mmCIF file of C-alpha atoms in Angstrom:
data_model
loop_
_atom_site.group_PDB
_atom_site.id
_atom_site.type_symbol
_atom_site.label_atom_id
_atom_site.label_comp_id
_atom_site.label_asym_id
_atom_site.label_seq_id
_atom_site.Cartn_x
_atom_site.Cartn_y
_atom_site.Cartn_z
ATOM 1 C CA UNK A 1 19.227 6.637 -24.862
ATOM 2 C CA UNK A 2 16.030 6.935 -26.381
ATOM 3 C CA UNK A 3 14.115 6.713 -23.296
ATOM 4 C CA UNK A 4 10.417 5.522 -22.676
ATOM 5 C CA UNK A 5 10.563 6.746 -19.285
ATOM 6 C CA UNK A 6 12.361 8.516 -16.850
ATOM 7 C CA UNK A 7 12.255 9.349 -13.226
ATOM 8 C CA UNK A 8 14.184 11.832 -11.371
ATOM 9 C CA UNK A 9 14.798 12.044 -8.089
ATOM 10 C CA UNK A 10 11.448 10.885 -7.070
ATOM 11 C CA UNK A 11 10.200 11.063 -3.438
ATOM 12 C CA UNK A 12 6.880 9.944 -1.874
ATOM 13 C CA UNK A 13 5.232 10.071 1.218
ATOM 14 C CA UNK A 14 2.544 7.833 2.943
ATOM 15 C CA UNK A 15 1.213 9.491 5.953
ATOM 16 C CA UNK A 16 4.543 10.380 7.437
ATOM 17 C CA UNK A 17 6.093 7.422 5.845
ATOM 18 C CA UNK A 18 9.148 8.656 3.291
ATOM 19 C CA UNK A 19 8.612 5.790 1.295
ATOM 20 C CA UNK A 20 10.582 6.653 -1.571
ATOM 21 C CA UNK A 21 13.733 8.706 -1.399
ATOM 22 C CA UNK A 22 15.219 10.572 -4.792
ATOM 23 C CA UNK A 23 14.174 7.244 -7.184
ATOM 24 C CA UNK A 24 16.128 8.006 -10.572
ATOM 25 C CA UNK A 25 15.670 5.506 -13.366
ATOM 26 C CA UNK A 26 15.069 5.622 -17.290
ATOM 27 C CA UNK A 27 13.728 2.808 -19.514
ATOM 28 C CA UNK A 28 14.153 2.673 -22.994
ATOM 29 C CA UNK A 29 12.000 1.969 -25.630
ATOM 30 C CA UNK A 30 11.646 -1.605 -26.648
ATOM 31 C CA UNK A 31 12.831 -3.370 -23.641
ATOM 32 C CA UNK A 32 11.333 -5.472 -20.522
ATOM 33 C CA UNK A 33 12.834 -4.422 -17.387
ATOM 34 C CA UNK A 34 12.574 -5.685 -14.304
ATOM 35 C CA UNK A 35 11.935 -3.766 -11.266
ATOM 36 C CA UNK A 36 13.467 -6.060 -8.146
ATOM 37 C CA UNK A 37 14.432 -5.677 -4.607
ATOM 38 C CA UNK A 38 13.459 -7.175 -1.087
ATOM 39 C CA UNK A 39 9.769 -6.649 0.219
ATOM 40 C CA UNK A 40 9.236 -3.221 1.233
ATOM 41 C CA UNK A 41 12.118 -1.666 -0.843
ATOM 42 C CA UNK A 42 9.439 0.521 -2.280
ATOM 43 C CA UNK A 43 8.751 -1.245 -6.020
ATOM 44 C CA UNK A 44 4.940 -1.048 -5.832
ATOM 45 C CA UNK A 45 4.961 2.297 -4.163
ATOM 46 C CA UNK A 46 7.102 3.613 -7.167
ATOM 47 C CA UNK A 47 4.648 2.065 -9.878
ATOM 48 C CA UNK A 48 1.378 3.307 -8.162
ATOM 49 C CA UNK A 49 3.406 6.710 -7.709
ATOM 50 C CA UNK A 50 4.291 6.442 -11.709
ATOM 51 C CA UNK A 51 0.757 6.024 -11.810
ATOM 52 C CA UNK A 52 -0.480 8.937 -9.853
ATOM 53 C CA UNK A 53 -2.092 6.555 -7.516
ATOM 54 C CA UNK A 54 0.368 7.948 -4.558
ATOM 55 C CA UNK A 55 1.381 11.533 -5.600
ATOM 56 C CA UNK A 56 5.153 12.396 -6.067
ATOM 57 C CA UNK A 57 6.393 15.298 -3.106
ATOM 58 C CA UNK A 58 9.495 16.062 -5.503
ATOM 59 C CA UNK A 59 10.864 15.014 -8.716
ATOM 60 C CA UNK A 60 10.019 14.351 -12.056
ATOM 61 C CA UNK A 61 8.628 11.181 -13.778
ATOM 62 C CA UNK A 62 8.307 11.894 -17.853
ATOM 63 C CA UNK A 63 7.076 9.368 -19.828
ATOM 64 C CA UNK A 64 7.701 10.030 -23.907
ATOM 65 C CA UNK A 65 9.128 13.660 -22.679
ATOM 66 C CA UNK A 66 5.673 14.174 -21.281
ATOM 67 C CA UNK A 67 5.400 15.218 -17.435
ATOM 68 C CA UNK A 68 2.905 13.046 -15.429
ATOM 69 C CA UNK A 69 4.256 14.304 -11.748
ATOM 70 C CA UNK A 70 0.682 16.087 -10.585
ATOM 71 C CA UNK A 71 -1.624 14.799 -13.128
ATOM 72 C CA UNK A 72 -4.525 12.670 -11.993
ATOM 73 C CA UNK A 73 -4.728 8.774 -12.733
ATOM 74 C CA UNK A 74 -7.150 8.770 -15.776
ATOM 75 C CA UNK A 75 -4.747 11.570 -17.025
ATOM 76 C CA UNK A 76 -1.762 9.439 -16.703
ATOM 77 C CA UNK A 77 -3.727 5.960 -18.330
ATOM 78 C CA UNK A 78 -4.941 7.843 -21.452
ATOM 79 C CA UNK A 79 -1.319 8.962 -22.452
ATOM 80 C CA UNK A 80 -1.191 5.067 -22.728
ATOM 81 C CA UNK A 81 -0.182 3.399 -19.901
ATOM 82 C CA UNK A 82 -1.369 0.514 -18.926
ATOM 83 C CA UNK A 83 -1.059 -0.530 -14.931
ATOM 84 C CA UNK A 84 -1.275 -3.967 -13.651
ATOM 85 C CA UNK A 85 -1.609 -4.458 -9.765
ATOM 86 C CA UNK A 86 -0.273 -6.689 -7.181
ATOM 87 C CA UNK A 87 -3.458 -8.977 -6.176
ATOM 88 C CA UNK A 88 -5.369 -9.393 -9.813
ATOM 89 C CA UNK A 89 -7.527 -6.240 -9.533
ATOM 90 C CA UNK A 90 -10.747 -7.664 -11.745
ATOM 91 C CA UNK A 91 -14.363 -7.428 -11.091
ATOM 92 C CA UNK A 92 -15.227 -10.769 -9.847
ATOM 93 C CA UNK A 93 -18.886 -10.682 -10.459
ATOM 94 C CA UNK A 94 -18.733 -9.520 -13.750
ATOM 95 C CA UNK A 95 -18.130 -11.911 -16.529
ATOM 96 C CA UNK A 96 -14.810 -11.623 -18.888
ATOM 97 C CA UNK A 97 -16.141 -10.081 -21.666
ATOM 98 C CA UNK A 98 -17.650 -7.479 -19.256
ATOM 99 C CA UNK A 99 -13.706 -7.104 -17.151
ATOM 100 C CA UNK A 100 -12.516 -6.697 -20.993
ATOM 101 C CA UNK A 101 -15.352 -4.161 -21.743
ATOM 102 C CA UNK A 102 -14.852 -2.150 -19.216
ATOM 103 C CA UNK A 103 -11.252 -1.636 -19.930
ATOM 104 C CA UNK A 104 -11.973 -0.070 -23.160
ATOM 105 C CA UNK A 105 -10.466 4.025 -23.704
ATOM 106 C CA UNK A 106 -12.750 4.143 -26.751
ATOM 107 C CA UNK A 107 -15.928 2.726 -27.929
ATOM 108 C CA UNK A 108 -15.100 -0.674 -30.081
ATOM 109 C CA UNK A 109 -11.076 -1.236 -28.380
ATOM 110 C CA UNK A 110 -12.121 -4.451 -27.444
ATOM 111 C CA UNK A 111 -13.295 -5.757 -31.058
ATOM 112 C CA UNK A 112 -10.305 -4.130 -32.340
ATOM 113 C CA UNK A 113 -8.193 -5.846 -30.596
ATOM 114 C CA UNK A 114 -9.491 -8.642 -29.280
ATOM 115 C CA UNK A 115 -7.884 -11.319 -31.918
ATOM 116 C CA UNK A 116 -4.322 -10.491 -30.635
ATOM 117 C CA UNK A 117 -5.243 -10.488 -27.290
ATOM 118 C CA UNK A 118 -6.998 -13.917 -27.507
ATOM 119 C CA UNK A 119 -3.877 -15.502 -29.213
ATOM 120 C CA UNK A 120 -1.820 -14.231 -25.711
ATOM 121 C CA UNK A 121 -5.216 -15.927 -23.614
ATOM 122 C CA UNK A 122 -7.094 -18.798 -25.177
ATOM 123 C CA UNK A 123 -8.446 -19.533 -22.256
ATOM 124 C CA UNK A 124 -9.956 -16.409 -22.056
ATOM 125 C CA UNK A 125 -11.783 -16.817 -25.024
ATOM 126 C CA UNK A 126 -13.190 -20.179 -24.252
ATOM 127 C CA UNK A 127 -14.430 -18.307 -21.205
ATOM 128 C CA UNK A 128 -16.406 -14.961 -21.855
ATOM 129 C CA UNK A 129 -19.287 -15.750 -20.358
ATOM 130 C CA UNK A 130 -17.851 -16.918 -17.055
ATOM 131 C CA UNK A 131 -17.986 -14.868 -14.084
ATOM 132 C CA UNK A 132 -14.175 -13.649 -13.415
ATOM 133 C CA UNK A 133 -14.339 -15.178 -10.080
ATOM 134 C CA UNK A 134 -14.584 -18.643 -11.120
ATOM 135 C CA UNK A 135 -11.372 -18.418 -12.962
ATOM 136 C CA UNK A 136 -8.415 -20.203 -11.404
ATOM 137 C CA UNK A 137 -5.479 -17.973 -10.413
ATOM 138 C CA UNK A 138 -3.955 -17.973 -13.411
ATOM 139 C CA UNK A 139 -6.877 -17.479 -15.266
ATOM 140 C CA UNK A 140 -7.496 -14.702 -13.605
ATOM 141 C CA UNK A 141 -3.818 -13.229 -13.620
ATOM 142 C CA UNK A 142 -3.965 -13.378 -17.208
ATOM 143 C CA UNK A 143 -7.459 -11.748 -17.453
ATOM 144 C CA UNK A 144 -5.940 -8.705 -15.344
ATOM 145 C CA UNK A 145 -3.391 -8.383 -18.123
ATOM 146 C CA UNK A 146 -5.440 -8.691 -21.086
ATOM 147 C CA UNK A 147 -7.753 -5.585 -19.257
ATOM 148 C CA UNK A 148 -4.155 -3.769 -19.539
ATOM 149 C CA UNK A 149 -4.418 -4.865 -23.444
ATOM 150 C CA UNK A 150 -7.913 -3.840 -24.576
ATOM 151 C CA UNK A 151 -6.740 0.354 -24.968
ATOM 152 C CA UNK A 152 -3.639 0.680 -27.008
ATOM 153 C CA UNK A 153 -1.246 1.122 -24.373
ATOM 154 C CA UNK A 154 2.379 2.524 -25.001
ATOM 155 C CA UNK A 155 3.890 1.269 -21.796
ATOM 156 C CA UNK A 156 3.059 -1.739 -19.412
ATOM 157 C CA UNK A 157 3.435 -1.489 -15.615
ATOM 158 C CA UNK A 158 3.013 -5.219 -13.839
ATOM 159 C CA UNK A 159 2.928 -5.495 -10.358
ATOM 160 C CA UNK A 160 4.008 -9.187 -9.347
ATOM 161 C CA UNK A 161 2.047 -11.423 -11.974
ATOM 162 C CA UNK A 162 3.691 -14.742 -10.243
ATOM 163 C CA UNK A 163 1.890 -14.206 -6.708
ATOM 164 C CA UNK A 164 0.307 -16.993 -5.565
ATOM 165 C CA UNK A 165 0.671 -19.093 -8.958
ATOM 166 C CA UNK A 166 1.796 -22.718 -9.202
ATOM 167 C CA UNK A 167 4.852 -23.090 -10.946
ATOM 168 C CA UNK A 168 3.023 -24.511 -14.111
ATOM 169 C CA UNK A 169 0.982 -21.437 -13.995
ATOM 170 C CA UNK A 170 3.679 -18.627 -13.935
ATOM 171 C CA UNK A 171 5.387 -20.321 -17.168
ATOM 172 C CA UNK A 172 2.065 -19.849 -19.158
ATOM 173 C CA UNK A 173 1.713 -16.198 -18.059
ATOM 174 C CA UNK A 174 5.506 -15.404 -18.512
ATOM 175 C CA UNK A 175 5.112 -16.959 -21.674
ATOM 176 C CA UNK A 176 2.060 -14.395 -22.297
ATOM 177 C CA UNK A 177 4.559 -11.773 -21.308
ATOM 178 C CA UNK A 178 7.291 -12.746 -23.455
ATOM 179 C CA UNK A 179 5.252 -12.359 -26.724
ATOM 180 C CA UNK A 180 4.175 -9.005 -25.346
ATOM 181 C CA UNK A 181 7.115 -7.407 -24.845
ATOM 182 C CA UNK A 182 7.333 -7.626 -28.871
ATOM 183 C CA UNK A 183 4.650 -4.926 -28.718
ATOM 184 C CA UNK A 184 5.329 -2.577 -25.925
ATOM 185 C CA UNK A 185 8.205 -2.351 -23.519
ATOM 186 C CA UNK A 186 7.331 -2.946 -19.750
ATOM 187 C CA UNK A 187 8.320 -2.483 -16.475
ATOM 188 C CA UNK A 188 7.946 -5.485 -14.543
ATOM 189 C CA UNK A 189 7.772 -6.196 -10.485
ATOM 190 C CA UNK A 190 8.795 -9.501 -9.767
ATOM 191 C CA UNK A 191 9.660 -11.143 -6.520
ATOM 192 C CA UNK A 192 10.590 -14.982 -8.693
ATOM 193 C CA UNK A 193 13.746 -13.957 -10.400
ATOM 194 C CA UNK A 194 13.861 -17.319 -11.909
ATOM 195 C CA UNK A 195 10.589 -16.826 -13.906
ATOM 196 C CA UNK A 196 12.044 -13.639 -15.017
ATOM 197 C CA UNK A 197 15.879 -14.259 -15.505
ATOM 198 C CA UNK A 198 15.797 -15.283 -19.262
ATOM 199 C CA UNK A 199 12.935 -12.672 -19.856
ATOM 200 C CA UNK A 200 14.446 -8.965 -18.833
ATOM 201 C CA UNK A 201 16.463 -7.165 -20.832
ATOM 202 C CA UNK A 202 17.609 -4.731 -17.734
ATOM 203 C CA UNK A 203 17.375 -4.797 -13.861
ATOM 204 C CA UNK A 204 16.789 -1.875 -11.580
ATOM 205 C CA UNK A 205 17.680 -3.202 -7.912
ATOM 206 C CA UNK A 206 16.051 -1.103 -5.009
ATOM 207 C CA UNK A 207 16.793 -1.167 -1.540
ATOM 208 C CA UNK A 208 14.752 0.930 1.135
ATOM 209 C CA UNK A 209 13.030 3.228 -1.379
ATOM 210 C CA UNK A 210 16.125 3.818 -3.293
ATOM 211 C CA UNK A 211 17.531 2.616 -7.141
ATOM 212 C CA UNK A 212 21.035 1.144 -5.591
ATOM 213 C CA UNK A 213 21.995 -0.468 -8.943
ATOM 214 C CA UNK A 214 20.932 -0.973 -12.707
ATOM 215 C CA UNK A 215 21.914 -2.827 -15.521
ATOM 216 C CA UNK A 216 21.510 -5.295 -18.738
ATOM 217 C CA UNK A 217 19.986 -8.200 -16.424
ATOM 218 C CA UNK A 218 22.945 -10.987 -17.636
ATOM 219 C CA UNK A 219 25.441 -8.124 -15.005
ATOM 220 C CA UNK A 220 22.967 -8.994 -12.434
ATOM 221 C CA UNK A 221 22.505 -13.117 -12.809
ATOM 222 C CA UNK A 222 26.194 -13.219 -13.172
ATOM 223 C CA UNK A 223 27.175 -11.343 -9.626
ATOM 224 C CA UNK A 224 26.219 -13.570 -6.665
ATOM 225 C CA UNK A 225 27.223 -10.911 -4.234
ATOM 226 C CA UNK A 226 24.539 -9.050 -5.700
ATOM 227 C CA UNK A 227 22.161 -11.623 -5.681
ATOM 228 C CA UNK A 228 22.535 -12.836 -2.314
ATOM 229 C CA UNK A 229 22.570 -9.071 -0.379
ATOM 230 C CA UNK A 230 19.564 -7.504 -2.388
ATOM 231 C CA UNK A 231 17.364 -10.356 -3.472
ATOM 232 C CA UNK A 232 18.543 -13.063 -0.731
ATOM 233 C CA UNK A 233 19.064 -15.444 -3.284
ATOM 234 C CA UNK A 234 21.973 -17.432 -5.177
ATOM 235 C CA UNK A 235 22.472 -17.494 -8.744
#
């Protein structure tokens, strides 16, 4: 498998809290896979620990063969990922254009780029002077993913872009989502696994800080057992 990345038996610790215990996952290239499980089965913890955000005790996460366990954050961002909290992380009393800006790796990523990423966001576009925090909630979501977009990012990590959206609202930034995963494969946290069940390509269930299954996501949406004892939901 020609993998984008891989972790290997990956534990962290917060405090004295063994949050995550021996994670082992890869991703291929090219793919959108979803990262799922119950609140508190340790999904964010294992992106912000991809990150370097929450340091790995033990294991190895390698991301195009390259080690990231013990690097710092920036480290880990200018190999090319691109990280996507839980709770829109934007500057609120900055405008758009100054949220994009600051995004940038190099000098002039936003001009370069800036044509594809308006074609994900029009609404983005029509507002670049407007301070981020008079965006709606989706508005907003979506600005938090184009800041992802600005550097040339090899790898996506999105931490539950659905939260708090109206329905209306999660199908125009899963539609955003859809066209991106033409251009770079992501790992995506997701607690509405009908927003995301004609979207993923593969499924990594986890289950008090452990992988407990993995598949192609149709193995998942077809087993109700499944469904029902690690999501709490029916097909």
């Amino acid at each position: 498998m020609d993998a984008v990345l891989e972790l290997r038996d990956v534990h962290t610790f917060i405090g004295s809290f063994h949050i995550l215990k021996g994670v082992s996952f890869a991703m291929r290239a090219g793919s959108l896979t979803a990262l799922l499980g119950r609140n508190g089965a340790g999904k964010t913890t294992t992106l912000r620990t991809i990150m370097g955000l929450w340091p790995a005790a033990q294991g190895s996460i390698r991301f195009l063969g390259e080690e990231l366990r013990g690097r710092p954050t920036h480290e880990i961002a200018a190999l090319g990922i691109g990280y996507v909290p839980e709770h829109r992380a934007i500057f609120r009393g900055l405008t758009v254009e100054e949220n994009l800006k600051l995004a940038e790796r190099r000098r002039g990523d936003l001009a370069r780029r800036a044509e594809w990423i308006f074609s994900l966001f029009p609404d983005l576009k029509a507002a670049l002077k407007k301070p981020a925090g008079l965006l709606s909630g989706g508005q907003q979501q979506m600005l938090a993913i184009a800041r992802a977009l600005v550097p040339e990012n090899r790898l996506l990590l999105i931490d539950e872009p659905s939260e708090g959206l109206a329905p209306m609202l999660v199908e125009h930034v899963m539609a955003a989502i859809h066209r991106l995963r033409e251009e770079v494969p992501i790992l995506l946290v997701e607690q509405n696994l009908h927003a995301i069940r004609h979207l993923a390509d593969h499924y990594i269930l986890m289950e008090d800080g452990r992988v407990v299954r993995s598949g192609p996501m149709a193995e998942l949406l077809g087993n109700r057992e499944w469904l029902q004892r690690y999501l709490g939901v029916t097909a």
